[in-house]
PDB file of C-alpha atoms in Angstrom:
ATOM      1  CA  LYS A  30      -0.035   0.016   0.045  1.00 71.00           C
ATOM      2  CA  LEU A  31       1.396   3.337  -1.094  1.00 77.00           C
ATOM      3  CA  ASN A  32       0.010   5.212   1.917  1.00 81.00           C
ATOM      4  CA  GLN A  33       2.307   3.078   4.091  1.00 90.00           C
ATOM      5  CA  LEU A  34       5.442   3.996   2.176  1.00 94.00           C
ATOM      6  CA  GLU A  35       8.221   5.235   4.454  1.00 97.00           C
ATOM      7  CA  ARG A  36      10.961   6.078   2.025  1.00 97.00           C
ATOM      8  CA  LEU A  37      10.846   7.654  -1.385  1.00 97.00           C
ATOM      9  CA  ASP A  38      13.652   8.859  -3.575  1.00 98.00           C
ATOM     10  CA  LEU A  39      12.757  11.112  -6.513  1.00 97.00           C
ATOM     11  CA  ARG A  40      16.144  12.638  -7.110  1.00 97.00           C
ATOM     12  CA  GLY A  41      17.197  13.766 -10.556  1.00 98.00           C
ATOM     13  CA  ASN A  42      13.807  13.652 -12.183  1.00 97.00           C
ATOM     14  CA  GLN A  43      13.611  17.285 -13.515  1.00 97.00           C
ATOM     15  CA  LEU A  44      10.509  17.866 -11.311  1.00 97.00           C
ATOM     16  CA  THR A  45       9.369  21.440 -11.449  1.00 96.00           C
ATOM     17  CA  GLU A  46       6.683  20.831  -8.830  1.00 94.00           C
ATOM     18  CA  LEU A  47       5.857  18.217  -6.200  1.00 94.00           C
ATOM     19  CA  PRO A  48       4.058  15.106  -7.667  1.00 93.00           C
ATOM     20  CA  LYS A  49       0.366  15.075  -7.286  1.00 92.00           C
ATOM     21  CA  GLY A  50      -0.727  12.937  -4.344  1.00 92.00           C
ATOM     22  CA  LEU A  51       2.669  13.176  -2.566  1.00 94.00           C
ATOM     23  CA  GLU A  52       0.958  14.796   0.439  1.00 91.00           C
ATOM     24  CA  LYS A  53      -1.136  11.687   0.917  1.00 92.00           C
ATOM     25  CA  LEU A  54       2.012   9.577   1.670  1.00 95.00           C
ATOM     26  CA  ASP A  55       1.699  10.682   5.310  1.00 92.00           C
ATOM     27  CA  GLN A  56       3.863   7.794   6.643  1.00 95.00           C
ATOM     28  CA  LEU A  57       6.952   8.988   4.869  1.00 97.00           C
ATOM     29  CA  THR A  58       9.982   9.404   7.064  1.00 98.00           C
ATOM     30  CA  MET A  59      12.637   9.793   4.333  1.00 98.00           C
ATOM     31  CA  LEU A  60      12.115  11.895   1.080  1.00 98.00           C
ATOM     32  CA  GLY A  61      14.675  12.533  -1.507  1.00 98.00           C
ATOM     33  CA  LEU A  62      13.954  15.373  -3.938  1.00 98.00           C
ATOM     34  CA  ALA A  63      17.561  16.477  -4.678  1.00 98.00           C
ATOM     35  CA  GLU A  64      18.682  17.436  -8.161  1.00 98.00           C
ATOM     36  CA  ASN A  65      15.349  18.557  -9.553  1.00 98.00           C
ATOM     37  CA  GLN A  66      13.958  21.995 -10.694  1.00 98.00           C
ATOM     38  CA  LEU A  67      11.706  22.673  -7.653  1.00 97.00           C
ATOM     39  CA  THR A  68      11.133  26.362  -6.770  1.00 96.00           C
ATOM     40  CA  ASP A  69       8.926  25.898  -3.748  1.00 95.00           C
ATOM     41  CA  VAL A  70       7.914  23.190  -1.183  1.00 95.00           C
ATOM     42  CA  LYS A  71       4.098  23.669  -1.077  1.00 93.00           C
ATOM     43  CA  GLY A  72       2.535  20.399   0.011  1.00 93.00           C
ATOM     44  CA  LEU A  73       5.416  19.119   2.049  1.00 96.00           C
ATOM     45  CA  GLU A  74       4.151  20.638   5.262  1.00 96.00           C
ATOM     46  CA  LYS A  75       1.544  17.833   5.292  1.00 95.00           C
ATOM     47  CA  LEU A  76       4.281  15.154   5.609  1.00 97.00           C
ATOM     48  CA  ASN A  77       4.655  15.584   9.314  1.00 95.00           C
ATOM     49  CA  GLN A  78       6.381  12.217   9.822  1.00 97.00           C
ATOM     50  CA  LEU A  79       9.477  13.199   7.846  1.00 98.00           C
ATOM     51  CA  THR A  80      12.800  13.006   9.675  1.00 98.00           C
ATOM     52  CA  TRP A  81      15.089  13.204   6.581  1.00 98.00           C
ATOM     53  CA  LEU A  82      14.523  15.637   3.593  1.00 98.00           C
ATOM     54  CA  GLU A  83      16.833  16.145   0.649  1.00 98.00           C
ATOM     55  CA  LEU A  84      16.122  19.331  -1.336  1.00 98.00           C
ATOM     56  CA  ASN A  85      19.704  20.091  -2.440  1.00 98.00           C
ATOM     57  CA  GLY A  86      20.349  20.974  -6.095  1.00 98.00           C
ATOM     58  CA  ASN A  87      16.925  22.653  -6.804  1.00 98.00           C
ATOM     59  CA  GLN A  88      15.917  26.186  -7.623  1.00 97.00           C
ATOM     60  CA  LEU A  89      14.121  26.909  -4.345  1.00 97.00           C
ATOM     61  CA  THR A  90      13.167  30.441  -3.584  1.00 97.00           C
ATOM     62  CA  ASP A  91      10.701  29.695  -0.814  1.00 94.00           C
ATOM     63  CA  VAL A  92      10.842  27.262   2.051  1.00 96.00           C
ATOM     64  CA  THR A  93       7.670  28.285   3.734  1.00 95.00           C
ATOM     65  CA  GLY A  94       5.921  25.353   5.350  1.00 96.00           C
ATOM     66  CA  LEU A  95       9.046  23.363   6.226  1.00 98.00           C
ATOM     67  CA  GLU A  96       9.008  24.864   9.713  1.00 98.00           C
ATOM     68  CA  LYS A  97       5.928  22.758  10.424  1.00 97.00           C
ATOM     69  CA  LEU A  98       7.996  19.525  10.000  1.00 98.00           C
ATOM     70  CA  THR A  99       9.028  19.370  13.552  1.00 97.00           C
ATOM     71  CA  ARG A 100      10.242  15.686  13.433  1.00 98.00           C
ATOM     72  CA  LEU A 101      12.958  16.553  10.947  1.00 98.00           C
ATOM     73  CA  THR A 102      16.510  15.726  12.126  1.00 98.00           C
ATOM     74  CA  ASN A 103      18.316  16.179   8.739  1.00 98.00           C
ATOM     75  CA  MET A 104      17.547  18.597   5.937  1.00 98.00           C
ATOM     76  CA  PHE A 105      19.723  19.214   2.917  1.00 98.00           C
ATOM     77  CA  LEU A 106      19.314  22.628   1.134  1.00 98.00           C
ATOM     78  CA  GLU A 107      22.754  23.102  -0.490  1.00 97.00           C
ATOM     79  CA  ASN A 108      22.925  24.326  -4.158  1.00 97.00           C
ATOM     80  CA  ASN A 109      19.699  26.318  -4.055  1.00 97.00           C
ATOM     81  CA  PRO A 110      21.198  29.624  -5.309  1.00 96.00           C
ATOM     82  CA  ASP A 111      18.191  31.739  -4.636  1.00 96.00           C
ATOM     83  CA  LEU A 112      17.672  30.788  -0.948  1.00 96.00           C
ATOM     84  CA  THR A 113      18.890  33.541   1.400  1.00 96.00           C
ATOM     85  CA  GLU A 114      20.845  33.095   4.668  1.00 95.00           C
ATOM     86  CA  ALA A 115      17.932  34.793   6.421  1.00 96.00           C
ATOM     87  CA  GLN A 116      15.541  32.123   5.158  1.00 97.00           C
ATOM     88  CA  ILE A 117      17.881  29.414   6.367  1.00 96.00           C
ATOM     89  CA  GLU A 118      18.213  31.066   9.765  1.00 96.00           C
ATOM     90  CA  GLU A 119      14.418  31.448  10.189  1.00 97.00           C
ATOM     91  CA  LEU A 120      14.135  27.758   9.432  1.00 97.00           C
ATOM     92  CA  GLN A 121      16.873  26.768  11.822  1.00 97.00           C
ATOM     93  CA  LYS A 122      15.166  28.771  14.631  1.00 98.00           C
ATOM     94  CA  ALA A 123      11.830  27.031  13.941  1.00 98.00           C
ATOM     95  CA  LEU A 124      13.540  23.563  13.861  1.00 98.00           C
ATOM     96  CA  PRO A 125      16.176  23.641  16.562  1.00 97.00           C
ATOM     97  CA  ASN A 126      16.587  19.852  16.473  1.00 97.00           C
ATOM     98  CA  CYS A 127      17.164  19.652  12.814  1.00 98.00           C
ATOM     99  CA  ASP A 128      20.630  19.614  11.173  1.00 98.00           C
ATOM    100  CA  ILE A 129      20.202  21.876   8.157  1.00 98.00           C
ATOM    101  CA  LEU A 130      23.017  21.586   5.581  1.00 97.00           C
ATOM    102  CA  HIS A 131      23.346  24.682   3.373  1.00 96.00           C
ATOM    103  CA  ASP A 132      25.899  26.758   1.550  1.00 93.00           C
ATOM    104  CA  PHE A 133      26.397  29.556   4.174  1.00 85.00           C
ATOM    105  CA  ASP A 134      29.120  29.355   6.798  1.00 67.00           C
TER     106      ASP A 134
END
């Protein structure tokens, strides 16, 4: 059953938006969306079981909603050239238990 899926890797698929129905996979704990063309993360906020999220190598400009994923322990945001240091800092404040990898030192 798909709705019991816990891990999904969609890296390198040239995705420009999240696949329809992804938000219904509410048992996901690990989601790989690296190396796509995503600009936002709308819909991901419903996946509140996620502990691991790969968004590196996209075109993200907005990470609004990710602050609701309070179970996250690892998030990868490197190589998203349009994300600002301020956006990352806000996210880190909202998710103090999450290790957020990014391009800022």
